[in-house]
XYZ file of C-alpha atoms in Angstrom:
683
model
C 20.215 -152.822 -0.980
C 20.575 -151.425 2.530
C 22.027 -148.054 3.309
C 24.795 -149.493 5.491
C 28.119 -147.906 4.520
C 26.516 -145.263 2.311
C 28.519 -142.022 2.363
C 26.483 -139.966 -0.092
C 24.393 -139.777 -3.261
C 25.187 -139.146 -6.915
C 24.201 -135.612 -7.917
C 25.817 -135.397 -11.362
C 26.935 -137.839 -14.083
C 29.058 -136.445 -16.924
C 30.771 -138.980 -19.152
C 33.248 -140.668 -16.773
C 32.982 -138.011 -14.029
C 30.662 -138.377 -11.017
C 29.729 -135.698 -8.508
C 28.665 -136.910 -5.065
C 26.942 -135.072 -2.218
C 28.193 -136.460 1.072
C 25.764 -137.361 3.850
C 25.779 -135.457 7.114
C 27.456 -138.329 8.909
C 30.307 -138.235 6.451
C 31.201 -134.602 6.988
C 33.968 -135.551 9.351
C 35.522 -137.470 6.461
C 35.080 -140.753 8.303
C 32.197 -143.213 8.169
C 31.491 -146.308 10.203
C 30.826 -149.339 8.012
C 30.263 -153.051 8.548
C 34.010 -153.743 8.449
C 35.241 -150.755 10.428
C 35.962 -147.066 10.057
C 36.277 -145.710 6.489
C 38.115 -142.618 5.341
C 35.773 -140.558 3.198
C 36.467 -137.902 0.620
C 40.240 -138.339 0.369
C 41.822 -137.785 -3.018
C 42.992 -141.071 -4.630
C 40.614 -143.189 -2.518
C 37.969 -145.343 -4.220
C 34.176 -145.397 -4.127
C 31.559 -147.798 -5.534
C 28.153 -146.972 -7.001
C 25.463 -149.428 -8.187
C 24.800 -149.296 -11.937
C 22.318 -151.933 -13.037
C 23.662 -155.431 -12.370
C 27.172 -154.151 -11.596
C 28.876 -151.699 -9.276
C 30.851 -148.858 -10.811
C 34.255 -148.102 -9.280
C 35.562 -144.514 -9.299
C 38.654 -142.814 -7.913
C 38.235 -139.574 -5.972
C 39.917 -136.674 -7.772
C 38.594 -133.693 -5.788
C 36.687 -132.692 -2.622
C 34.680 -129.507 -2.115
C 32.818 -127.471 0.525
C 30.148 -125.104 -0.775
C 27.773 -122.718 1.062
C 24.028 -123.230 0.617
C 21.064 -121.038 1.694
C 17.630 -122.356 2.609
C 14.778 -119.775 3.113
C 13.093 -122.084 5.613
C 16.065 -121.724 7.906
C 16.113 -117.893 7.915
C 14.767 -117.721 11.472
C 17.113 -120.401 12.721
C 20.599 -119.616 13.879
C 22.874 -122.013 11.930
C 26.537 -122.740 12.387
C 29.030 -122.405 9.534
C 29.093 -126.190 9.329
C 25.311 -126.420 8.993
C 25.356 -123.964 6.085
C 27.964 -125.959 4.125
C 27.512 -128.748 1.618
C 30.227 -131.399 1.302
C 30.848 -132.859 -2.138
C 33.412 -134.931 -3.936
C 34.264 -135.556 -7.599
C 35.423 -138.923 -8.912
C 36.497 -140.463 -12.228
C 35.030 -143.827 -13.200
C 37.755 -146.449 -13.691
C 35.933 -149.794 -13.874
C 33.251 -152.021 -12.443
C 32.658 -154.995 -10.160
C 30.906 -157.988 -11.652
C 30.150 -159.846 -8.471
C 33.454 -159.802 -6.590
C 35.613 -159.629 -9.716
C 36.935 -156.237 -10.814
C 37.015 -155.423 -14.532
C 38.234 -152.327 -16.309
C 35.884 -150.360 -18.522
C 32.321 -149.142 -18.204
C 29.165 -150.970 -19.337
C 26.573 -148.678 -17.737
C 26.160 -145.445 -15.786
C 24.758 -145.037 -12.277
C 21.473 -143.089 -11.922
C 21.112 -139.825 -10.051
C 20.655 -140.234 -6.307
C 22.322 -143.661 -6.470
C 23.931 -144.531 -3.114
C 27.697 -144.145 -2.949
C 29.926 -146.274 -0.731
C 33.596 -146.126 0.132
C 35.371 -149.157 -1.296
C 35.970 -151.750 1.400
C 39.358 -153.259 2.198
C 38.469 -156.474 0.385
C 37.234 -154.532 -2.645
C 40.443 -152.516 -2.793
C 42.426 -155.761 -2.567
C 40.458 -157.211 -5.491
C 41.111 -154.047 -7.500
C 44.876 -154.126 -7.040
C 45.576 -157.858 -7.230
C 45.070 -159.329 -10.719
C 43.334 -162.690 -10.475
C 44.429 -165.741 -12.389
C 47.355 -164.005 -14.127
C 51.083 -163.568 -13.334
C 51.586 -160.330 -11.414
C 54.445 -158.336 -9.946
C 54.455 -156.082 -6.906
C 55.168 -152.432 -7.708
C 54.634 -150.868 -4.286
C 51.880 -149.903 -1.865
C 48.854 -147.669 -2.203
C 49.587 -144.062 -1.242
C 46.166 -143.851 0.458
C 46.107 -147.278 2.129
C 49.703 -148.159 2.995
C 48.701 -151.686 4.042
C 47.492 -152.441 0.504
C 50.056 -153.684 -2.026
C 49.721 -152.599 -5.651
C 50.324 -155.234 -8.315
C 50.685 -155.085 -12.099
C 49.619 -157.737 -14.590
C 53.031 -158.893 -15.844
C 51.885 -160.054 -19.285
C 49.949 -156.854 -19.983
C 52.847 -154.758 -18.697
C 55.303 -156.459 -21.056
C 52.940 -157.045 -23.943
C 51.905 -153.402 -24.280
C 55.174 -151.601 -23.367
C 55.709 -149.360 -20.348
C 56.960 -145.801 -19.795
C 58.459 -144.530 -16.528
C 58.689 -140.739 -16.525
C 59.591 -138.089 -13.990
C 61.914 -135.203 -13.241
C 65.497 -135.775 -12.146
C 65.664 -137.244 -8.656
C 62.016 -138.315 -8.530
C 62.847 -142.034 -8.455
C 62.630 -143.242 -12.079
C 65.652 -145.541 -11.979
C 64.493 -147.187 -8.757
C 61.044 -147.708 -10.296
C 62.621 -149.399 -13.300
C 64.598 -151.578 -10.923
C 61.504 -152.412 -8.871
C 59.793 -153.598 -12.071
C 62.822 -155.718 -12.959
C 62.913 -157.092 -9.396
C 59.246 -157.991 -9.679
C 60.033 -159.964 -12.835
C 63.181 -161.548 -11.394
C 61.212 -162.700 -8.340
C 59.580 -165.216 -10.644
C 61.110 -168.392 -11.996
C 62.011 -167.242 -15.525
C 65.131 -169.146 -16.668
C 64.248 -168.288 -20.281
C 63.899 -164.573 -19.457
C 65.909 -162.127 -21.552
C 66.502 -158.484 -20.600
C 68.679 -155.988 -22.504
C 69.406 -152.589 -20.919
C 70.629 -149.518 -22.824
C 72.282 -147.573 -20.004
C 73.473 -144.151 -21.159
C 74.509 -142.997 -17.665
C 76.378 -146.073 -16.443
C 73.965 -146.651 -13.543
C 72.915 -150.291 -13.734
C 76.163 -152.257 -13.669
C 76.487 -151.919 -9.878
C 72.910 -153.157 -9.371
C 73.802 -156.434 -11.113
C 77.370 -156.849 -9.854
C 78.434 -160.313 -8.765
C 78.225 -159.432 -5.081
C 74.518 -158.570 -5.268
C 71.493 -160.842 -5.085
C 70.612 -159.930 -8.665
C 74.095 -160.710 -9.901
C 74.014 -164.182 -8.343
C 70.502 -164.999 -9.581
C 70.927 -163.801 -13.184
C 73.294 -164.376 -16.075
C 74.504 -160.781 -16.357
C 76.990 -159.436 -18.891
C 78.096 -155.781 -18.833
C 79.479 -154.389 -22.093
C 81.440 -151.139 -21.785
C 81.816 -148.392 -20.846
C 85.148 -148.482 -22.689
C 84.740 -148.889 -26.423
C 86.439 -151.571 -28.464
C 86.365 -155.278 -29.170
C 88.366 -156.237 -26.088
C 85.888 -154.369 -23.843
C 82.902 -156.130 -25.342
C 81.246 -152.919 -26.509
C 81.722 -153.257 -30.234
C 79.215 -153.246 -33.072
C 80.358 -154.368 -36.549
C 79.499 -151.813 -39.216
C 78.509 -154.552 -41.639
C 75.432 -155.269 -39.509
C 73.939 -152.019 -40.815
C 71.203 -152.324 -43.422
C 70.847 -150.116 -46.461
C 68.974 -147.265 -44.751
C 71.356 -147.162 -41.788
C 74.398 -147.091 -44.053
C 73.033 -144.262 -46.191
C 72.153 -142.347 -43.016
C 75.611 -142.821 -41.489
C 77.398 -141.686 -44.673
C 74.755 -139.032 -45.462
C 74.654 -140.176 -49.085
C 72.389 -138.082 -51.313
C 69.681 -139.917 -53.230
C 70.527 -138.752 -56.733
C 73.966 -140.263 -57.441
C 75.791 -140.948 -54.183
C 73.319 -143.449 -52.737
C 73.214 -145.767 -55.808
C 77.002 -145.661 -56.210
C 77.550 -146.383 -52.509
C 75.047 -149.243 -52.561
C 76.774 -150.918 -55.500
C 80.200 -150.305 -53.982
C 79.177 -152.076 -50.765
C 77.625 -154.884 -52.803
C 80.933 -155.184 -54.674
C 82.857 -155.274 -51.391
C 80.618 -158.002 -49.999
C 80.600 -160.099 -53.165
C 84.281 -159.831 -54.044
C 86.895 -161.629 -51.999
C 90.400 -160.275 -51.573
C 91.712 -162.834 -54.080
C 89.482 -161.344 -56.798
C 90.725 -157.805 -56.361
C 93.548 -158.393 -58.804
C 90.961 -159.283 -61.434
C 89.139 -156.019 -60.769
C 92.296 -153.944 -60.991
C 93.387 -155.531 -64.270
C 89.936 -155.241 -65.789
C 90.175 -151.542 -65.080
C 93.612 -151.497 -66.735
C 92.056 -153.004 -69.857
C 89.437 -150.242 -69.915
C 92.078 -147.547 -69.341
C 94.242 -148.978 -72.135
C 91.321 -148.892 -74.572
C 90.716 -145.221 -73.762
C 94.414 -144.415 -74.090
C 94.687 -145.979 -77.582
C 91.465 -144.346 -78.777
C 92.962 -140.955 -77.887
C 95.920 -141.739 -80.196
C 93.788 -142.047 -83.341
C 94.597 -138.480 -84.498
C 98.139 -138.348 -83.066
C 100.862 -137.886 -85.665
C 103.054 -140.528 -83.993
C 100.134 -142.784 -83.010
C 101.651 -146.150 -83.991
C 104.585 -146.110 -81.571
C 102.554 -145.475 -78.355
C 99.734 -147.727 -79.602
C 102.265 -150.519 -80.123
C 103.567 -150.048 -76.576
C 100.058 -150.085 -75.113
C 99.010 -153.218 -77.013
C 102.209 -155.085 -76.140
C 101.823 -154.294 -72.461
C 98.100 -155.146 -72.563
C 98.888 -158.507 -74.184
C 101.295 -159.334 -71.363
C 98.759 -158.480 -68.625
C 95.922 -160.396 -70.298
C 98.198 -163.386 -70.906
C 99.298 -163.436 -67.292
C 95.748 -163.099 -65.919
C 94.355 -165.783 -68.246
C 96.432 -168.354 -66.390
C 95.065 -167.395 -62.940
C 92.209 -169.591 -61.709
C 89.176 -167.467 -60.817
C 85.544 -166.737 -61.579
C 86.358 -164.815 -64.777
C 89.236 -166.937 -66.157
C 87.263 -167.794 -69.281
C 86.792 -164.106 -70.108
C 90.518 -163.478 -69.710
C 91.303 -166.360 -72.078
C 88.875 -164.961 -74.650
C 90.458 -161.495 -74.301
C 93.904 -163.035 -74.833
C 92.736 -164.571 -78.093
C 91.197 -161.275 -79.226
C 94.309 -159.194 -78.418
C 96.679 -161.727 -80.036
C 94.617 -161.818 -83.239
C 94.264 -158.020 -83.400
C 98.026 -157.455 -82.985
C 98.709 -159.886 -85.811
C 96.094 -158.379 -88.141
C 96.778 -154.703 -87.446
C 100.571 -154.993 -87.831
C 101.172 -151.862 -85.826
C 104.845 -150.987 -85.814
C 107.001 -149.252 -83.232
C 108.265 -146.721 -85.758
C 108.048 -143.094 -84.715
C 106.054 -140.374 -86.512
C 103.547 -142.733 -88.142
C 99.847 -142.286 -87.790
C 97.410 -145.168 -87.375
C 95.868 -146.055 -90.730
C 92.103 -146.362 -91.251
C 92.476 -150.126 -91.559
C 94.360 -150.348 -88.251
C 91.743 -148.157 -86.566
C 88.994 -150.449 -87.874
C 90.722 -153.559 -86.468
C 91.336 -151.825 -83.133
C 87.749 -150.551 -83.018
C 86.361 -154.081 -83.403
C 88.864 -155.302 -80.805
C 87.737 -152.658 -78.315
C 84.048 -153.512 -78.771
C 84.797 -157.182 -78.122
C 87.075 -156.400 -75.177
C 84.454 -154.167 -73.545
C 81.902 -156.949 -73.849
C 84.313 -159.414 -72.236
C 85.142 -156.903 -69.451
C 81.433 -156.429 -68.763
C 80.989 -160.221 -68.594
C 83.980 -160.493 -66.236
C 82.571 -157.854 -63.886
C 79.313 -159.798 -63.905
C 81.158 -162.991 -62.983
C 82.682 -161.113 -60.052
C 79.246 -159.842 -58.976
C 80.139 -156.276 -59.939
C 78.354 -155.913 -63.237
C 75.929 -153.028 -63.614
C 73.306 -155.376 -65.018
C 73.937 -158.071 -62.442
C 71.650 -158.482 -59.444
C 73.616 -157.376 -56.393
C 73.517 -159.276 -53.112
C 70.861 -158.216 -50.619
C 71.833 -154.687 -49.599
C 70.515 -155.431 -46.094
C 72.430 -158.688 -45.651
C 74.805 -158.500 -42.633
C 77.757 -159.895 -44.627
C 81.296 -158.809 -43.811
C 83.144 -156.208 -45.842
C 86.091 -153.994 -44.985
C 85.203 -150.321 -44.659
C 88.824 -149.396 -45.346
C 88.814 -151.387 -48.591
C 85.480 -149.824 -49.492
C 87.080 -146.391 -49.165
C 90.396 -147.216 -50.841
C 89.349 -149.622 -53.573
C 85.725 -150.572 -54.149
C 84.195 -147.080 -54.184
C 86.837 -145.694 -56.588
C 86.452 -148.832 -58.730
C 82.697 -148.420 -58.916
C 83.143 -144.758 -59.853
C 85.374 -145.782 -62.759
C 82.825 -148.344 -63.927
C 79.964 -145.873 -63.783
C 81.957 -143.149 -65.560
C 81.450 -145.043 -68.790
C 77.847 -143.831 -68.647
C 78.408 -140.391 -67.080
C 81.791 -138.688 -66.915
C 80.566 -136.422 -64.083
C 80.116 -139.298 -61.601
C 83.478 -138.648 -59.934
C 82.532 -135.052 -59.155
C 79.176 -136.091 -57.720
C 80.741 -138.705 -55.435
C 83.743 -136.654 -54.269
C 82.013 -135.381 -51.114
C 80.850 -138.906 -50.232
C 84.418 -140.177 -50.522
C 85.555 -137.361 -48.247
C 82.922 -138.208 -45.604
C 83.869 -141.881 -45.716
C 87.539 -141.018 -45.289
C 86.765 -138.735 -42.345
C 84.613 -141.404 -40.720
C 87.497 -143.862 -40.833
C 89.757 -141.216 -39.297
C 87.274 -140.561 -36.445
C 88.431 -142.696 -33.519
C 85.029 -142.441 -31.831
C 83.682 -144.848 -34.463
C 86.518 -147.378 -34.250
C 84.378 -149.788 -32.211
C 82.115 -149.973 -35.277
C 84.351 -149.294 -38.283
C 87.458 -151.270 -37.333
C 86.081 -154.549 -36.005
C 88.193 -157.387 -37.361
C 86.587 -160.163 -39.344
C 85.744 -163.214 -37.226
C 83.758 -166.416 -37.571
C 79.962 -166.264 -37.359
C 79.799 -162.574 -36.357
C 76.011 -162.205 -36.515
C 75.284 -165.500 -34.767
C 77.744 -164.841 -31.939
C 76.397 -161.314 -31.441
C 72.799 -162.501 -31.211
C 73.862 -165.152 -28.712
C 75.495 -162.417 -26.632
C 72.319 -160.304 -26.711
C 70.166 -163.248 -25.717
C 72.417 -164.448 -22.899
C 73.892 -167.477 -24.643
C 77.613 -168.258 -24.894
C 78.978 -166.386 -27.952
C 82.515 -167.812 -27.771
C 81.942 -170.799 -30.052
C 84.469 -169.375 -32.491
C 87.984 -169.073 -31.070
C 88.440 -165.678 -32.717
C 85.440 -163.964 -31.088
C 86.795 -160.477 -30.192
C 85.539 -160.207 -26.591
C 85.998 -163.817 -25.537
C 88.218 -162.989 -22.535
C 85.716 -160.464 -21.198
C 82.820 -162.882 -21.540
C 84.683 -165.735 -19.855
C 85.649 -163.468 -16.960
C 82.114 -162.192 -16.381
C 80.344 -165.496 -16.917
C 82.595 -167.452 -14.585
C 79.927 -167.548 -11.858
C 76.948 -167.905 -14.167
C 74.850 -170.920 -13.423
C 71.185 -170.287 -14.101
C 68.525 -167.616 -14.114
C 67.399 -165.093 -16.721
C 69.913 -163.303 -18.899
C 70.595 -159.589 -18.400
C 72.789 -157.844 -20.974
C 73.772 -154.272 -20.062
C 75.162 -151.907 -22.685
C 76.990 -149.192 -20.735
C 76.834 -146.408 -23.340
C 78.060 -143.633 -21.050
C 81.246 -143.042 -23.080
C 79.580 -143.128 -26.497
C 79.526 -139.643 -28.055
C 76.066 -138.132 -28.461
C 76.196 -137.982 -32.268
C 77.370 -141.606 -32.387
C 74.756 -142.833 -29.897
C 71.905 -142.616 -32.398
C 73.618 -145.009 -34.816
C 74.477 -147.467 -32.045
C 71.033 -147.661 -30.443
C 69.110 -147.710 -33.721
C 71.287 -150.525 -35.058
C 71.011 -152.584 -31.879
C 67.256 -152.028 -31.737
C 66.786 -152.951 -35.375
C 68.915 -156.119 -35.046
C 66.828 -157.242 -32.069
C 63.599 -156.495 -33.925
C 64.722 -158.359 -37.070
C 65.705 -161.325 -34.899
C 62.266 -161.304 -33.267
C 60.486 -161.048 -36.625
C 62.467 -163.932 -38.129
C 62.014 -166.197 -35.085
C 59.695 -169.138 -35.568
C 57.528 -169.992 -33.768
C 56.697 -166.370 -33.104
C 57.643 -164.959 -29.682
C 59.302 -168.203 -28.560
C 62.078 -166.126 -26.947
C 60.464 -162.863 -25.792
C 62.785 -160.050 -24.745
C 62.440 -156.890 -22.644
C 64.425 -153.894 -23.906
C 65.041 -151.251 -21.214
C 65.835 -147.776 -22.554
C 67.254 -145.441 -19.912
C 67.075 -141.712 -20.789
C 65.031 -142.736 -23.816
C 64.566 -139.144 -25.027
C 68.213 -139.147 -26.094
C 67.681 -141.686 -28.847
C 63.920 -141.621 -29.477
C 63.453 -137.860 -29.948
C 60.232 -136.367 -31.247
C 60.305 -135.778 -34.990
C 60.164 -132.000 -34.788
C 62.819 -131.387 -37.432
C 62.733 -133.665 -40.523
C 66.442 -132.951 -41.077
C 67.415 -133.172 -37.410
C 69.297 -135.845 -35.529
C 67.700 -138.959 -34.149
C 65.268 -139.492 -37.022
C 66.614 -142.930 -37.953
C 66.709 -144.098 -34.330
C 63.198 -142.766 -33.732
C 61.869 -144.659 -36.750
C 63.339 -147.932 -35.454
C 61.815 -147.651 -31.990
C 58.501 -146.395 -33.309
C 58.259 -149.576 -35.336
C 59.154 -151.660 -32.293
C 56.514 -149.793 -30.256
C 53.853 -150.434 -32.897
C 54.747 -153.979 -33.967
C 57.089 -155.450 -31.360
C 54.309 -156.788 -29.110
C 53.246 -159.542 -31.499
C 56.849 -160.687 -31.950
C 57.697 -160.775 -28.245
C 59.798 -157.591 -28.086
C 58.758 -155.239 -25.274
C 59.947 -151.737 -24.389
C 60.456 -150.299 -20.909
C 61.228 -146.590 -21.326
C 62.593 -144.194 -18.712
C 62.764 -140.477 -19.408
C 62.836 -137.188 -17.502
C 61.428 -135.262 -20.481
C 58.512 -137.166 -22.017
C 57.648 -134.152 -24.192
C 60.957 -134.677 -26.025
C 60.090 -138.323 -26.689
C 58.388 -139.500 -29.854
C 54.670 -139.089 -29.237
C 54.059 -142.273 -31.236
C 56.183 -144.307 -28.829
C 54.581 -142.777 -25.728
C 51.099 -143.393 -27.130
C 51.932 -147.077 -27.662
C 52.924 -147.564 -24.010
C 50.015 -149.402 -22.404
C 51.286 -148.633 -18.899
C 52.558 -145.228 -17.746
C 54.228 -144.752 -14.349
C 54.555 -141.016 -13.777
C 56.695 -139.493 -11.040
C 56.892 -135.772 -10.307
C 56.746 -133.675 -13.485
C 56.767 -129.894 -13.255
C 56.953 -128.932 -16.927
C 53.560 -128.284 -18.515
C 54.557 -129.750 -21.892
C 55.490 -133.046 -20.215
C 52.179 -133.174 -18.372
C 50.181 -132.373 -21.501
C 51.822 -135.191 -23.453
C 50.819 -137.680 -20.781
C 47.263 -136.337 -20.754
C 46.982 -137.042 -24.461
C 48.552 -140.479 -24.125
C 46.465 -141.781 -21.186
C 42.853 -142.822 -20.863
C 40.166 -140.220 -20.160
C 39.568 -141.494 -16.650
C 43.238 -140.994 -15.756
C 43.657 -137.408 -16.933
C 42.225 -135.769 -13.829
C 44.821 -137.589 -11.723
C 47.686 -136.094 -13.699
C 47.046 -132.703 -12.107
C 48.862 -134.141 -9.078
C 52.131 -134.695 -10.959
C 53.846 -131.465 -9.935
C 53.387 -132.193 -6.220
C 54.343 -135.883 -5.965
C 56.927 -136.774 -3.353
C 60.066 -138.739 -4.178
C 59.397 -142.457 -4.670
C 55.674 -141.754 -5.266
C 54.067 -142.134 -8.668
C 50.760 -142.290 -10.495
C 50.217 -145.547 -12.371
C 47.763 -145.836 -15.248
C 47.200 -148.279 -18.052
C 46.261 -151.813 -18.977
C 48.481 -153.612 -16.479
C 46.764 -152.127 -13.428
C 43.094 -152.512 -12.680
C 42.651 -148.819 -11.903
C 44.739 -145.647 -11.976
C 46.534 -145.560 -8.653
C 48.767 -143.363 -6.531
C 51.598 -145.648 -5.458
C 54.584 -145.517 -3.201
C 57.160 -147.521 -5.143
C 58.689 -150.324 -3.136
C 62.241 -150.077 -1.838
C 64.972 -151.799 -3.835
C 68.295 -153.188 -2.693
C 71.452 -152.080 -4.554
C 69.686 -149.334 -6.522
C 71.154 -147.911 -9.736
C 73.921 -145.360 -9.267
C 71.602 -142.378 -9.687
C 71.590 -140.877 -6.195
C 72.262 -137.160 -5.740
C 75.909 -136.275 -5.002
C 76.785 -135.110 -1.498
C 78.416 -131.785 -2.349
C 79.132 -130.585 1.163
C 80.650 -133.893 2.270
C 82.959 -133.975 -0.760
C 83.904 -130.305 -0.396
C 84.694 -130.817 3.300
C 87.251 -133.598 2.704
C 90.824 -132.153 2.567
C 92.170 -135.525 1.421
C 90.301 -135.232 -1.852
C 92.059 -131.940 -2.599
C 95.463 -133.637 -2.320
C 94.320 -136.435 -4.647
C 92.936 -134.034 -7.281
C 96.071 -133.846 -9.562
C 96.393 -137.647 -9.636
C 92.646 -137.936 -10.253
C 92.895 -135.573 -13.230
C 95.878 -137.504 -14.628
C 93.923 -140.771 -14.469
C 90.955 -139.190 -16.241
C 93.109 -137.611 -18.954
C 94.971 -140.858 -19.634
C 91.728 -142.716 -20.164
C 90.304 -139.809 -22.147
C 93.075 -139.213 -24.680
C 95.120 -142.394 -24.290
C 98.541 -143.002 -22.721
C 101.078 -140.208 -23.130
C 103.847 -140.804 -25.618
């Protein structure tokens, strides 16, 4: 191989780090090559070094000037430049096999191997994935004429994290990625955005190019069925329900589980059966307490007569436990005839009467147990799937089914009511908390789960006439024709302590849908999480908030790829994110980060060859980022491309607003509008 284009020689090889001594002709940091003038020794530029049958590619991470002293030159007057050695340090990022760039290292270059600056064509081959779908992210920070592309399938298949301090350009980077995807013909594309700051709706409004080329639905920011941002509580699985109600494992959790199973299994028409079965049990207890009473026959006669009337009435009602009621009627009728209990005052129950009543009560309790089983409420009966998203009323759970279950379980432990009292109080307070109304007070409607999944996936959810947000959907979808679906959840008005339950439930529903889909990944989906640290916090405190939400997204990060569910995270504090989620992101786009903890997390989560580059994070300019990971051939310093109609995340113009006297006059009316929307219309 000729020495044309050689800029130096390898002087040190340590793992993935090369040290290069630059030739004399390269000291001016330029070198004439066969295809023009090359810039030499510039951080973030690329060099190539022969290594066996391939050429190793490395990115320059540092340049140095060091003094050297040669005894042979003691009598010669040398300039400062002649006494200096010029060196550079580079991290190996891949190799060329012929003209094709591949990531990874198969061999190391020898000492004194010639080093060349990567040519324009080589740089182009590095940045443009060959034979795969790609999207343009921006241009190289070193060579502005060179576009930087990402492998779209690897980007989506291995998740992506966009991190950076406030104002560094994260939201625009997220939008540039989405634009790169929307540039392609993807009519079956599905994108869901969790927008906690209310930034993305304007980027997809109907007057924008994105709004006209996508099927976009914006849910929120107002909460409630009519605004589209509602989430039925009955979608929650067992773990989510126990977390929301903070039910303790010992007694509260089992009682709550069975109460919800009762509520799901029992229709409103069966509630009368439940109430009267409880009356039968209460009557048995009341008569048993009269056994030692001196005037026991009179009250016992009243109780039995009244019980006979209730059982007789219920035995005529058609229902799942009608046969048990008819058997109880026969038992009560026979016992009244045999016991001959009178209504006379001051007479005790005789031993014979007690014996007849005792046998009656044993038989009645057996029939009551069978009746509860027929209603799906029996303790020995298999309950419906606790995770099944089947409707039940939370108000009825609080007012009827939980107290009913407590009464049933008290037959085994009289202390149950005391154990469950705090749970009942929390449930009552939850129903009184208006912030949860968009979850706890969603009216029953046809096909709730199916219509909600259709909404998430960009299909028409209004098949049932009673779908709560039908008017909103019709209004927003009026101009929809074709293109990928984009569903934006504007969560800016969701309270922080409610946000965890909302995002974890939505994430889990999407994941369960992906897992149950067959064939696998037939409808892949990209889930964009803005300000992801707010609902995927690091698990620093086992009893802290966000644990349930973190668990959901950690599972998606680890398993979602094979089911076609991809994450695109954006966060200004990566150190507050779950380290598991960050580590699963195959592509990391890092803007300016000044906090050491944030930088250290990225160093642990990125490949060895990329860590030296991360030292630049604190000095990156706005709209510039370092890109590492599987979707790009090499780690690269990139200027992110400009986007039209960016998210509403620009810095406010304080001085301009403060200088406008008209705004001062409008301030009282502005406050009134805010207060009315905040606390509701004044009465």
